[in-house]
Amino acid sequence: MRIGELARRTGVSERSLRYYEEQGLLTAGRTPGGQRDYPAGAVDRVIRIQEFFAAGLHSPRIARLLPCVRDVDGGPSAVATPRLVEDLTAERARIDRMIDELRRSREVLDEVIVTASEEVPGAGGPDGPRPGPERVGKATSGPDRPGGTPPGPV
Protein backbone atom coordinates (compact mmCIF):
# COMPACT_ATOMS: atom_id res chain seq x y z
CA MET A 1 0.00 0.00 0.00
CA ARG A 2 1.24 3.50 -0.75
CA ILE A 3 2.01 6.07 1.92
CA GLY A 4 -1.19 8.06 1.28
CA GLU A 5 -3.35 4.97 1.82
CA LEU A 6 -1.49 4.10 5.03
CA ALA A 7 -1.97 7.67 6.24
CA ARG A 8 -5.71 7.51 5.52
CA ARG A 9 -6.15 4.12 7.19
CA THR A 10 -4.28 5.11 10.35
CA GLY A 11 -5.06 8.82 10.65
CA VAL A 12 -1.34 9.57 10.79
CA SER A 13 0.24 12.16 8.52
CA GLU A 14 2.52 11.13 5.67
CA ARG A 15 5.23 13.24 7.27
CA SER A 16 4.94 11.21 10.50
CA LEU A 17 5.10 7.95 8.56
CA ARG A 18 8.32 9.09 6.88
CA TYR A 19 9.68 10.04 10.32
CA TYR A 20 8.82 6.58 11.66
CA GLU A 21 10.72 5.08 8.77
CA GLU A 22 13.74 7.34 9.39
CA GLN A 23 13.74 6.27 13.05
CA GLY A 24 13.62 2.56 12.15
CA LEU A 25 10.11 2.13 13.57
CA LEU A 26 8.47 1.31 10.24
CA THR A 27 9.79 -0.29 7.07
CA ALA A 28 8.60 -0.04 3.52
CA GLY A 29 9.58 -1.69 0.30
CA ARG A 30 9.95 0.33 -2.87
CA THR A 31 8.10 0.09 -6.14
CA PRO A 32 10.09 0.03 -9.40
CA GLY A 33 9.35 3.77 -9.54
CA GLY A 34 10.88 4.34 -6.09
CA GLN A 35 7.65 4.92 -4.18
CA ARG A 36 7.17 3.50 -0.72
CA ASP A 37 5.16 0.28 -0.62
CA TYR A 38 3.96 -0.78 2.84
CA PRO A 39 2.73 -4.27 3.71
CA ALA A 40 -0.80 -4.69 5.07
CA GLY A 41 0.60 -5.22 8.57
CA ALA A 42 1.93 -1.66 8.56
CA VAL A 43 -1.49 -0.44 9.73
CA ASP A 44 -1.15 -2.44 12.96
CA ARG A 45 2.48 -1.33 13.36
CA VAL A 46 1.56 2.36 13.05
CA ILE A 47 -1.25 1.94 15.59
CA ARG A 48 1.20 0.29 18.00
CA ILE A 49 3.73 3.11 17.46
CA GLN A 50 1.03 5.68 18.19
CA GLU A 51 0.11 3.88 21.40
CA PHE A 52 3.72 3.92 22.56
CA PHE A 53 4.04 7.65 21.78
CA ALA A 54 0.77 8.29 23.64
CA ALA A 55 2.24 6.43 26.63
CA GLY A 56 5.10 8.94 26.66
CA LEU A 57 7.83 6.78 25.15
CA HIS A 58 10.36 8.33 22.77
CA SER A 59 11.52 6.98 19.41
CA PRO A 60 14.71 5.18 20.52
CA ARG A 61 12.85 3.37 23.30
CA ILE A 62 10.02 2.46 20.92
CA ALA A 63 12.57 1.11 18.43
CA ARG A 64 13.93 -1.20 21.16
CA LEU A 65 10.46 -2.35 22.22
CA LEU A 66 8.81 -2.95 18.84
CA PRO A 67 10.60 -6.24 18.10
CA CYS A 68 9.35 -7.57 21.42
CA VAL A 69 5.64 -6.99 20.80
CA ARG A 70 3.21 -8.27 18.22
CA ASP A 71 1.83 -5.49 16.06
CA VAL A 72 -1.61 -7.01 15.75
CA ASP A 73 -2.47 -7.11 19.46
CA GLY A 74 0.48 -5.65 21.39
CA GLY A 75 1.17 -8.95 23.13
CA PRO A 76 4.72 -10.22 23.62
CA SER A 77 6.38 -11.63 20.54
CA ALA A 78 8.58 -14.71 20.36
CA VAL A 79 11.63 -12.52 21.00
CA ALA A 80 10.18 -10.81 24.08
CA THR A 81 12.43 -11.04 27.10
CA PRO A 82 12.23 -10.24 30.79
CA ARG A 83 14.02 -7.03 29.79
CA LEU A 84 10.84 -5.93 27.97
CA VAL A 85 8.87 -6.20 31.21
CA GLU A 86 11.61 -4.30 33.07
CA ASP A 87 11.64 -1.53 30.44
CA LEU A 88 7.86 -1.18 30.41
CA THR A 89 7.72 -1.21 34.21
CA ALA A 90 10.37 1.52 34.32
CA GLU A 91 8.37 3.60 31.82
CA ARG A 92 5.23 3.18 33.90
CA ALA A 93 7.09 4.30 37.03
CA ARG A 94 8.35 7.37 35.14
CA ILE A 95 4.79 8.22 34.08
CA ASP A 96 3.56 7.74 37.67
CA ARG A 97 6.23 10.21 38.86
CA MET A 98 5.11 12.72 36.24
CA ILE A 99 1.48 12.33 37.34
CA ASP A 100 2.47 12.92 40.98
CA GLU A 101 4.39 16.07 39.99
CA LEU A 102 1.42 17.35 38.00
CA ARG A 103 -0.91 16.72 40.94
CA ARG A 104 1.40 18.69 43.23
CA SER A 105 1.52 21.52 40.69
CA ARG A 106 -2.28 21.55 40.50
CA GLU A 107 -2.55 21.71 44.29
CA VAL A 108 -0.22 24.73 44.38
CA LEU A 109 -2.22 26.39 41.61
CA ASP A 110 -5.45 25.69 43.50
CA GLU A 111 -3.98 27.41 46.56
CA VAL A 112 -2.99 30.43 44.49
CA ILE A 113 -6.48 30.60 42.95
CA VAL A 114 -8.14 30.45 46.38
CA THR A 115 -5.84 33.12 47.77
CA ALA A 116 -6.25 35.33 44.71
CA SER A 117 -10.03 34.98 44.73
CA GLU A 118 -10.10 36.07 48.38
CA GLU A 119 -7.97 39.15 47.61
CA VAL A 120 -9.53 40.33 44.34
CA PRO A 121 -12.88 42.09 44.84
CA GLY A 122 -15.62 40.11 43.16
CA ALA A 123 -13.37 37.19 42.19
CA GLY A 124 -14.55 35.00 45.05
CA GLY A 125 -18.22 35.74 44.49
CA PRO A 126 -20.75 33.45 42.86
CA ASP A 127 -19.57 34.38 39.38
CA GLY A 128 -15.86 34.29 40.16
CA PRO A 129 -13.43 31.49 39.25
CA ARG A 130 -13.25 28.58 41.63
CA PRO A 131 -11.08 25.47 41.62
CA GLY A 132 -12.81 22.44 40.14
CA PRO A 133 -14.06 19.44 42.10
CA GLU A 134 -10.79 17.64 41.49
CA ARG A 135 -9.04 20.05 43.86
CA VAL A 136 -7.11 18.02 46.39
CA GLY A 137 -5.51 20.50 48.80
CA LYS A 138 -6.67 23.64 50.61
CA ALA A 139 -4.83 26.89 50.92
CA THR A 140 -2.76 26.75 54.09
CA SER A 141 -1.70 30.38 54.33
CA GLY A 142 -3.04 33.74 53.34
CA PRO A 143 -3.78 37.16 54.79
CA ASP A 144 -6.64 35.81 56.92
CA ARG A 145 -4.78 32.70 58.09
CA PRO A 146 -2.26 32.57 60.93
CA GLY A 147 1.21 33.42 59.68
CA GLY A 148 -0.10 34.40 56.25
CA THR A 149 0.98 37.37 54.20
CA PRO A 150 -0.90 39.12 51.46
CA PRO A 151 0.00 37.77 48.04
CA GLY A 152 1.82 39.87 45.51
CA PRO A 153 0.37 40.58 42.06
CA VAL A 154 -0.78 37.47 40.26
Coordinates of N, CA, C and O in Angstrom, one line a residue:
M1 N 0.9 -1.2 0.0 CA 0.0 0.0 0.0 C 0.9 1.2 0.0 O 2.0 1.2 0.6
R2 N 0.5 2.3 -0.6 CA 1.2 3.5 -0.7 C 1.1 4.3 0.5 O 0.2 4.1 1.3
I3 N 2.0 5.3 0.7 CA 2.0 6.1 1.9 C 0.7 6.8 2.2 O 0.2 6.9 3.3
G4 N 0.1 7.3 1.1 CA -1.2 8.1 1.3 C -2.3 7.2 1.8 O -3.1 7.6 2.7
E5 N -2.3 5.9 1.3 CA -3.3 5.0 1.8 C -3.1 4.6 3.3 O -4.0 4.5 4.1
L6 N -1.8 4.4 3.6 CA -1.5 4.1 5.0 C -1.9 5.3 5.9 O -2.4 5.1 7.0
A7 N -1.6 6.5 5.5 CA -2.0 7.7 6.2 C -3.5 7.7 6.4 O -4.0 8.0 7.5
R8 N -4.2 7.5 5.4 CA -5.7 7.5 5.5 C -6.2 6.4 6.5 O -7.1 6.7 7.3
R9 N -5.7 5.2 6.4 CA -6.1 4.1 7.2 C -5.8 4.2 8.7 O -6.4 3.6 9.5
T10 N -4.7 5.0 9.0 CA -4.3 5.1 10.4 C -4.6 6.5 11.0 O -4.5 6.6 12.2
G11 N -4.9 7.5 10.1 CA -5.1 8.8 10.7 C -3.8 9.5 11.0 O -3.8 10.5 11.8
V12 N -2.7 9.0 10.5 CA -1.3 9.6 10.8 C -0.8 10.3 9.5 O -1.0 9.8 8.4
S13 N -0.2 11.4 9.7 CA 0.2 12.2 8.5 C 1.3 11.4 7.8 O 2.1 10.6 8.3
E14 N 1.4 11.7 6.5 CA 2.5 11.1 5.7 C 3.9 11.5 6.2 O 4.8 10.7 6.2
R15 N 4.0 12.8 6.7 CA 5.2 13.2 7.3 C 5.6 12.4 8.5 O 6.8 12.0 8.6
S16 N 4.6 12.1 9.3 CA 4.9 11.2 10.5 C 5.4 9.8 10.1 O 6.3 9.2 10.6
L17 N 4.7 9.3 9.0 CA 5.1 8.0 8.6 C 6.5 8.0 8.0 O 7.3 7.0 8.3
R18 N 6.9 9.0 7.3 CA 8.3 9.1 6.9 C 9.3 9.2 8.1 O 10.4 8.6 8.1
Y19 N 8.9 9.9 9.1 CA 9.7 10.0 10.3 C 9.8 8.7 11.0 O 10.9 8.3 11.4
Y20 N 8.8 7.9 11.1 CA 8.8 6.6 11.7 C 9.8 5.7 10.9 O 10.6 4.9 11.5
E21 N 9.8 5.9 9.6 CA 10.7 5.1 8.8 C 12.2 5.5 9.0 O 13.1 4.7 9.2
E22 N 12.4 6.8 9.1 CA 13.7 7.3 9.4 C 14.3 6.8 10.7 O 15.5 6.6 10.9
Q23 N 13.4 6.7 11.7 CA 13.7 6.3 13.1 C 13.8 4.7 13.2 O 14.2 4.2 14.3
G24 N 13.5 4.0 12.1 CA 13.6 2.6 12.1 C 12.4 1.9 12.8 O 12.5 0.7 13.2
L25 N 11.3 2.7 12.9 CA 10.1 2.1 13.6 C 9.2 1.4 12.6 O 8.4 0.6 12.9
L26 N 9.3 1.8 11.3 CA 8.5 1.3 10.2 C 9.3 1.1 9.0 O 10.2 1.8 8.7
T27 N 9.0 0.0 8.3 CA 9.8 -0.3 7.1 C 8.8 -0.4 5.9 O 7.7 -0.7 6.0
A28 N 9.4 0.0 4.8 CA 8.6 0.0 3.5 C 9.5 -0.5 2.4 O 10.7 -0.2 2.3
G29 N 8.9 -1.3 1.5 CA 9.6 -1.7 0.3 C 9.5 -0.5 -0.7 O 9.0 0.5 -0.3
R30 N 10.0 -0.7 -1.8 CA 9.9 0.3 -2.9 C 9.4 -0.3 -4.2 O 9.7 -1.4 -4.5
T31 N 8.6 0.5 -4.8 CA 8.1 0.1 -6.1 C 9.2 0.3 -7.1 O 10.2 1.0 -6.8
P32 N 9.1 -0.2 -8.4 CA 10.1 0.0 -9.4 C 10.3 1.5 -9.6 O 11.4 2.0 -10.0
G33 N 9.2 2.3 -9.4 CA 9.3 3.8 -9.5 C 9.9 4.5 -8.3 O 10.0 5.7 -8.3
G34 N 10.3 3.8 -7.3 CA 10.9 4.3 -6.1 C 9.9 4.8 -5.0 O 10.3 5.3 -4.0
Q35 N 8.6 4.5 -5.2 CA 7.6 4.9 -4.2 C 7.6 3.9 -3.0 O 7.8 2.7 -3.3
R36 N 7.3 4.4 -1.9 CA 7.2 3.5 -0.7 C 6.0 2.5 -0.9 O 5.0 2.9 -1.4
D37 N 6.2 1.3 -0.5 CA 5.2 0.3 -0.6 C 5.1 -0.5 0.7 O 6.0 -1.2 1.0
Y38 N 4.1 -0.2 1.5 CA 4.0 -0.8 2.8 C 3.2 -2.1 2.8 O 2.2 -2.2 2.1
P39 N 3.5 -3.0 3.6 CA 2.7 -4.3 3.7 C 1.4 -4.0 4.5 O 1.3 -3.0 5.2
A40 N 0.5 -4.9 4.4 CA -0.8 -4.7 5.1 C -0.6 -4.6 6.6 O -1.3 -3.8 7.2
G41 N 0.3 -5.3 7.1 CA 0.6 -5.2 8.6 C 1.1 -3.9 9.1 O 1.2 -3.7 10.3
A42 N 1.4 -3.0 8.2 CA 1.9 -1.7 8.6 C 0.9 -0.9 9.3 O 1.2 0.0 10.2
V43 N -0.4 -1.1 9.0 CA -1.5 -0.4 9.7 C -1.4 -0.8 11.2 O -1.4 0.1 12.1
D44 N -1.3 -2.0 11.6 CA -1.1 -2.4 13.0 C 0.1 -1.9 13.6 O 0.1 -1.4 14.7
R45 N 1.2 -1.9 12.8 CA 2.5 -1.3 13.4 C 2.3 0.1 13.7 O 2.8 0.6 14.8
V46 N 1.7 0.9 12.8 CA 1.6 2.4 13.0 C 0.7 2.6 14.3 O 1.0 3.5 15.1
I47 N -0.4 1.8 14.4 CA -1.2 1.9 15.6 C -0.5 1.7 16.9 O -0.6 2.4 17.9
R48 N 0.4 0.6 16.8 CA 1.2 0.3 18.0 C 2.2 1.4 18.3 O 2.3 1.8 19.5
I49 N 2.8 2.0 17.3 CA 3.7 3.1 17.5 C 3.0 4.3 18.1 O 3.5 4.9 19.1
Q50 N 1.8 4.6 17.6 CA 1.0 5.7 18.2 C 0.7 5.4 19.7 O 0.7 6.4 20.5
E51 N 0.4 4.2 20.0 CA 0.1 3.9 21.4 C 1.3 4.1 22.3 O 1.2 4.6 23.4
F52 N 2.5 3.7 21.8 CA 3.7 3.9 22.6 C 4.0 5.4 22.7 O 4.4 5.9 23.8
F53 N 3.8 6.2 21.7 CA 4.0 7.6 21.8 C 3.0 8.2 22.8 O 3.4 9.1 23.6
A54 N 1.8 7.8 22.7 CA 0.8 8.3 23.6 C 1.1 7.9 25.1 O 0.7 8.7 26.0
A55 N 1.8 6.8 25.3 CA 2.2 6.4 26.6 C 3.5 7.2 27.1 O 3.9 7.0 28.2
G56 N 4.0 8.1 26.3 CA 5.1 8.9 26.7 C 6.5 8.4 26.3 O 7.5 9.0 26.7
L57 N 6.5 7.3 25.5 CA 7.8 6.8 25.1 C 8.4 7.6 24.0 O 7.7 8.2 23.2
H58 N 9.7 7.6 23.9 CA 10.4 8.3 22.8 C 10.9 7.3 21.7 O 10.9 6.1 22.0
S59 N 11.2 7.8 20.6 CA 11.5 7.0 19.4 C 12.6 5.9 19.7 O 12.4 4.7 19.3
P60 N 13.7 6.2 20.3 CA 14.7 5.2 20.5 C 14.2 4.1 21.4 O 14.5 2.9 21.2
R61 N 13.4 4.4 22.4 CA 12.8 3.4 23.3 C 11.8 2.5 22.5 O 11.8 1.3 22.6
I62 N 11.0 3.2 21.7 CA 10.0 2.5 20.9 C 10.7 1.5 20.0 O 10.3 0.4 19.8
A63 N 11.8 2.0 19.4 CA 12.6 1.1 18.4 C 13.1 -0.1 19.1 O 13.1 -1.2 18.5
R64 N 13.5 0.0 20.4 CA 13.9 -1.2 21.2 C 12.8 -2.1 21.5 O 13.0 -3.3 21.6
L65 N 11.6 -1.6 21.8 CA 10.5 -2.4 22.2 C 9.7 -3.0 21.1 O 9.2 -4.1 21.3
L66 N 9.6 -2.4 19.9 CA 8.8 -2.9 18.8 C 9.1 -4.4 18.5 O 8.2 -5.2 18.3
P67 N 10.4 -4.8 18.4 CA 10.6 -6.2 18.1 C 10.1 -7.2 19.1 O 9.9 -8.4 18.9
C68 N 9.8 -6.7 20.3 CA 9.3 -7.6 21.4 C 7.8 -7.7 21.5 O 7.3 -8.4 22.4
V69 N 7.1 -6.9 20.7 CA 5.6 -7.0 20.8 C 5.1 -7.3 19.4 O 5.6 -7.0 18.4
R70 N 3.9 -8.0 19.5 CA 3.2 -8.3 18.2 C 2.4 -7.0 17.8 O 1.8 -6.4 18.6
D71 N 2.5 -6.7 16.5 CA 1.8 -5.5 16.1 C 0.3 -5.6 16.2 O -0.4 -4.7 16.5
V72 N -0.2 -6.8 15.9 CA -1.6 -7.0 15.7 C -2.4 -6.8 17.1 O -3.5 -6.3 17.1
D73 N -1.7 -7.2 18.2 CA -2.5 -7.1 19.5 C -1.6 -6.5 20.6 O -2.1 -6.4 21.7
G74 N -0.4 -6.2 20.4 CA 0.5 -5.7 21.4 C 1.0 -6.6 22.4 O 1.7 -6.3 23.3
G75 N 0.7 -7.9 22.2 CA 1.2 -8.9 23.1 C 2.7 -9.2 22.9 O 3.2 -8.7 21.9
P76 N 3.3 -9.9 23.8 CA 4.7 -10.2 23.6 C 5.0 -11.1 22.4 O 4.2 -12.0 22.1
S77 N 6.0 -10.8 21.7 CA 6.4 -11.6 20.5 C 7.3 -12.8 21.0 O 7.7 -12.8 22.2
A78 N 7.7 -13.6 20.0 CA 8.6 -14.7 20.4 C 9.9 -14.2 20.9 O 10.6 -15.0 21.6
V79 N 10.3 -13.0 20.5 CA 11.6 -12.5 21.0 C 11.5 -11.7 22.3 O 12.5 -11.1 22.7
A80 N 10.3 -11.6 22.8 CA 10.2 -10.8 24.1 C 11.0 -11.4 25.2 O 11.2 -12.6 25.3
T81 N 11.6 -10.6 26.0 CA 12.4 -11.0 27.1 C 12.0 -10.4 28.4 O 11.2 -9.5 28.4
P82 N 12.5 -10.9 29.5 CA 12.2 -10.2 30.8 C 12.6 -8.8 30.8 O 12.1 -7.9 31.5
R83 N 13.6 -8.4 29.9 CA 14.0 -7.0 29.8 C 12.9 -6.1 29.3 O 12.7 -5.0 29.7
L84 N 12.0 -6.7 28.4 CA 10.8 -5.9 28.0 C 10.0 -5.5 29.2 O 9.6 -4.4 29.3
V85 N 9.7 -6.5 30.0 CA 8.9 -6.2 31.2 C 9.6 -5.2 32.1 O 8.9 -4.2 32.6
E86 N 10.9 -5.3 32.3 CA 11.6 -4.3 33.1 C 11.5 -2.9 32.4 O 11.3 -1.9 33.2
D87 N 11.7 -2.8 31.1 CA 11.6 -1.5 30.4 C 10.3 -0.9 30.6 O 10.1 0.3 30.8
L88 N 9.2 -1.7 30.3 CA 7.9 -1.2 30.4 C 7.5 -0.8 31.8 O 6.8 0.2 32.1
T89 N 8.0 -1.5 32.8 CA 7.7 -1.2 34.2 C 8.4 0.1 34.6 O 7.9 0.9 35.3
A90 N 9.6 0.3 34.1 CA 10.4 1.5 34.3 C 9.6 2.7 33.7 O 9.6 3.8 34.3
E91 N 9.1 2.5 32.5 CA 8.4 3.6 31.8 C 7.1 3.9 32.6 O 6.8 5.1 32.8
R92 N 6.4 2.9 33.1 CA 5.2 3.2 33.9 C 5.6 3.9 35.2 O 4.9 4.9 35.6
A93 N 6.7 3.6 35.8 CA 7.1 4.3 37.0 C 7.4 5.8 36.7 O 7.1 6.7 37.5
R94 N 8.0 6.0 35.6 CA 8.4 7.4 35.1 C 7.1 8.2 35.0 O 6.9 9.3 35.4
I95 N 6.1 7.6 34.3 CA 4.8 8.2 34.1 C 4.1 8.5 35.4 O 3.5 9.6 35.6
D96 N 4.2 7.5 36.3 CA 3.6 7.7 37.7 C 4.2 8.9 38.4 O 3.5 9.7 39.0
R97 N 5.5 9.1 38.2 CA 6.2 10.2 38.9 C 5.8 11.5 38.2 O 5.5 12.5 38.9
M98 N 5.6 11.5 36.9 CA 5.1 12.7 36.2 C 3.7 13.1 36.7 O 3.4 14.3 36.9
I99 N 2.8 12.1 36.9 CA 1.5 12.3 37.3 C 1.5 12.9 38.7 O 0.8 13.9 39.0
D100 N 2.3 12.4 39.6 CA 2.5 12.9 41.0 C 2.9 14.4 41.0 O 2.4 15.2 41.7
E101 N 3.9 14.7 40.1 CA 4.4 16.1 40.0 C 3.3 17.0 39.5 O 3.1 18.1 40.0
L102 N 2.5 16.5 38.5 CA 1.4 17.4 38.0 C 0.3 17.6 39.1 O -0.2 18.7 39.2
R103 N 0.1 16.6 39.9 CA -0.9 16.7 40.9 C -0.4 17.8 41.9 O -1.2 18.6 42.4
R104 N 0.9 17.7 42.3 CA 1.4 18.7 43.2 C 1.3 20.1 42.6 O 0.9 21.0 43.3
S105 N 1.6 20.2 41.4 CA 1.5 21.5 40.7 C 0.1 22.0 40.7 O -0.2 23.2 40.9
R106 N -0.9 21.1 40.5 CA -2.3 21.5 40.5 C -2.7 22.0 41.9 O -3.4 23.0 42.0
E107 N -2.2 21.3 42.9 CA -2.5 21.7 44.3 C -2.0 23.1 44.6 O -2.7 23.9 45.2
V108 N -0.8 23.4 44.2 CA -0.2 24.7 44.4 C -1.1 25.8 43.6 O -1.4 26.8 44.2
L109 N -1.4 25.5 42.4 CA -2.2 26.4 41.6 C -3.6 26.6 42.3 O -4.1 27.7 42.3
D110 N -4.2 25.6 42.8 CA -5.4 25.7 43.5 C -5.3 26.6 44.7 O -6.2 27.5 44.9
E111 N -4.2 26.5 45.4 CA -4.0 27.4 46.6 C -3.9 28.8 46.1 O -4.4 29.8 46.7
V112 N -3.2 29.1 45.0 CA -3.0 30.4 44.5 C -4.3 31.0 44.0 O -4.7 32.1 44.3
I113 N -5.2 30.2 43.4 CA -6.5 30.6 43.0 C -7.3 31.0 44.1 O -8.0 32.0 44.1
V114 N -7.3 30.1 45.2 CA -8.1 30.4 46.4 C -7.7 31.8 47.0 O -8.5 32.6 47.3
T115 N -6.4 31.9 47.2 CA -5.8 33.1 47.8 C -6.2 34.3 46.9 O -6.6 35.4 47.4
A116 N -6.0 34.2 45.6 CA -6.3 35.3 44.7 C -7.7 35.7 44.7 O -8.1 36.9 44.7
S117 N -8.6 34.7 44.8 CA -10.0 35.0 44.7 C -10.5 35.6 46.0 O -11.5 36.4 46.0
E118 N -9.8 35.4 47.1 CA -10.1 36.1 48.4 C -9.6 37.5 48.4 O -10.2 38.4 49.1
E119 N -8.6 37.8 47.6 CA -8.0 39.1 47.6 C -8.5 40.1 46.5 O -8.5 41.3 46.7
V120 N -9.0 39.5 45.4 CA -9.5 40.3 44.3 C -11.0 40.6 44.5 O -11.8 39.6 44.6
P121 N -11.4 41.8 44.6 CA -12.9 42.1 44.8 C -13.7 41.5 43.7 O -13.4 41.6 42.5
G122 N -14.7 40.7 44.1 CA -15.6 40.1 43.2 C -15.1 38.8 42.6 O -15.9 38.0 42.1
A123 N -13.9 38.4 42.8 CA -13.4 37.2 42.2 C -13.8 36.0 43.0 O -14.0 34.9 42.4
G124 N -14.1 36.1 44.3 CA -14.5 35.0 45.0 C -16.1 34.9 45.1 O -16.6 34.0 45.8
G125 N -16.8 35.8 44.5 CA -18.2 35.7 44.5 C -18.8 34.6 43.7 O -18.1 33.8 43.1
P126 N -20.1 34.6 43.6 CA -20.7 33.4 42.9 C -20.3 33.3 41.4 O -20.4 32.3 40.8
D127 N -20.0 34.4 40.8 CA -19.6 34.4 39.4 C -18.1 34.3 39.2 O -17.6 34.2 38.1
G128 N -17.3 34.3 40.3 CA -15.9 34.3 40.2 C -15.3 32.9 39.9 O -16.0 31.9 40.1
P129 N -14.0 32.8 39.5 CA -13.4 31.5 39.3 C -13.3 30.7 40.5 O -13.0 31.3 41.6
R130 N -13.4 29.5 40.5 CA -13.2 28.6 41.6 C -12.5 27.3 41.1 O -12.8 26.9 40.0
P131 N -11.7 26.7 42.0 CA -11.1 25.5 41.6 C -12.1 24.4 41.4 O -13.2 24.4 42.0
G132 N -11.9 23.5 40.5 CA -12.8 22.4 40.1 C -12.9 21.4 41.2 O -12.2 21.5 42.2
P133 N -13.8 20.5 41.1 CA -14.1 19.4 42.1 C -12.9 18.5 42.3 O -12.8 17.8 43.3
E134 N -11.9 18.5 41.3 CA -10.8 17.6 41.5 C -9.7 18.2 42.4 O -8.7 17.6 42.7
R135 N -10.0 19.4 43.0 CA -9.0 20.1 43.9 C -8.8 19.1 45.1 O -9.7 18.7 45.7
V136 N -7.5 18.9 45.3 CA -7.1 18.0 46.4 C -6.8 18.8 47.7 O -7.3 18.4 48.7
G137 N -6.0 19.8 47.6 CA -5.5 20.5 48.8 C -6.3 21.8 49.1 O -7.1 22.2 48.3
K138 N -6.1 22.4 50.2 CA -6.7 23.6 50.6 C -5.5 24.6 50.8 O -4.4 24.2 51.2
A139 N -5.8 25.9 50.6 CA -4.8 26.9 50.9 C -4.5 26.8 52.4 O -5.3 26.7 53.3
T140 N -3.2 26.9 52.7 CA -2.8 26.8 54.1 C -2.3 28.1 54.7 O -2.0 28.2 55.8
S141 N -2.1 29.1 53.8 CA -1.7 30.4 54.3 C -2.3 31.5 53.5 O -2.8 31.2 52.4
G142 N -2.4 32.6 54.0 CA -3.0 33.7 53.3 C -3.2 34.9 54.3 O -2.9 34.7 55.5
P143 N -3.7 36.0 53.9 CA -3.8 37.2 54.8 C -4.7 36.9 56.0 O -4.5 37.5 57.0
D144 N -5.7 36.1 55.8 CA -6.6 35.8 56.9 C -6.3 34.5 57.7 O -7.2 34.0 58.4
R145 N -5.2 33.9 57.4 CA -4.8 32.7 58.1 C -3.6 33.0 59.0 O -2.7 33.9 58.6
P146 N -3.4 32.3 60.1 CA -2.3 32.6 60.9 C -0.9 32.5 60.2 O -0.7 31.5 59.4
G147 N -0.1 33.5 60.3 CA 1.2 33.4 59.7 C 1.2 33.8 58.2 O 2.2 33.7 57.5
G148 N 0.0 34.1 57.7 CA -0.1 34.4 56.3 C 0.3 35.8 55.9 O 0.3 36.7 56.8
T149 N 0.7 36.0 54.7 CA 1.0 37.4 54.2 C 0.2 37.6 52.9 O -0.1 36.7 52.2
P150 N -0.1 38.9 52.7 CA -0.9 39.1 51.5 C -0.1 38.7 50.2 O 1.1 38.9 50.2
P151 N -0.7 38.2 49.3 CA 0.0 37.8 48.0 C 0.4 39.0 47.2 O -0.3 40.0 47.3
G152 N 1.4 38.8 46.4 CA 1.8 39.9 45.5 C 0.9 39.8 44.3 O 0.0 39.0 44.2
P153 N 1.2 40.6 43.3 CA 0.4 40.6 42.1 C 0.4 39.2 41.4 O 1.4 38.5 41.4
V154 N -0.7 38.8 40.9 CA -0.8 37.5 40.3 C -0.8 37.6 38.8 O -1.3 38.5 38.2

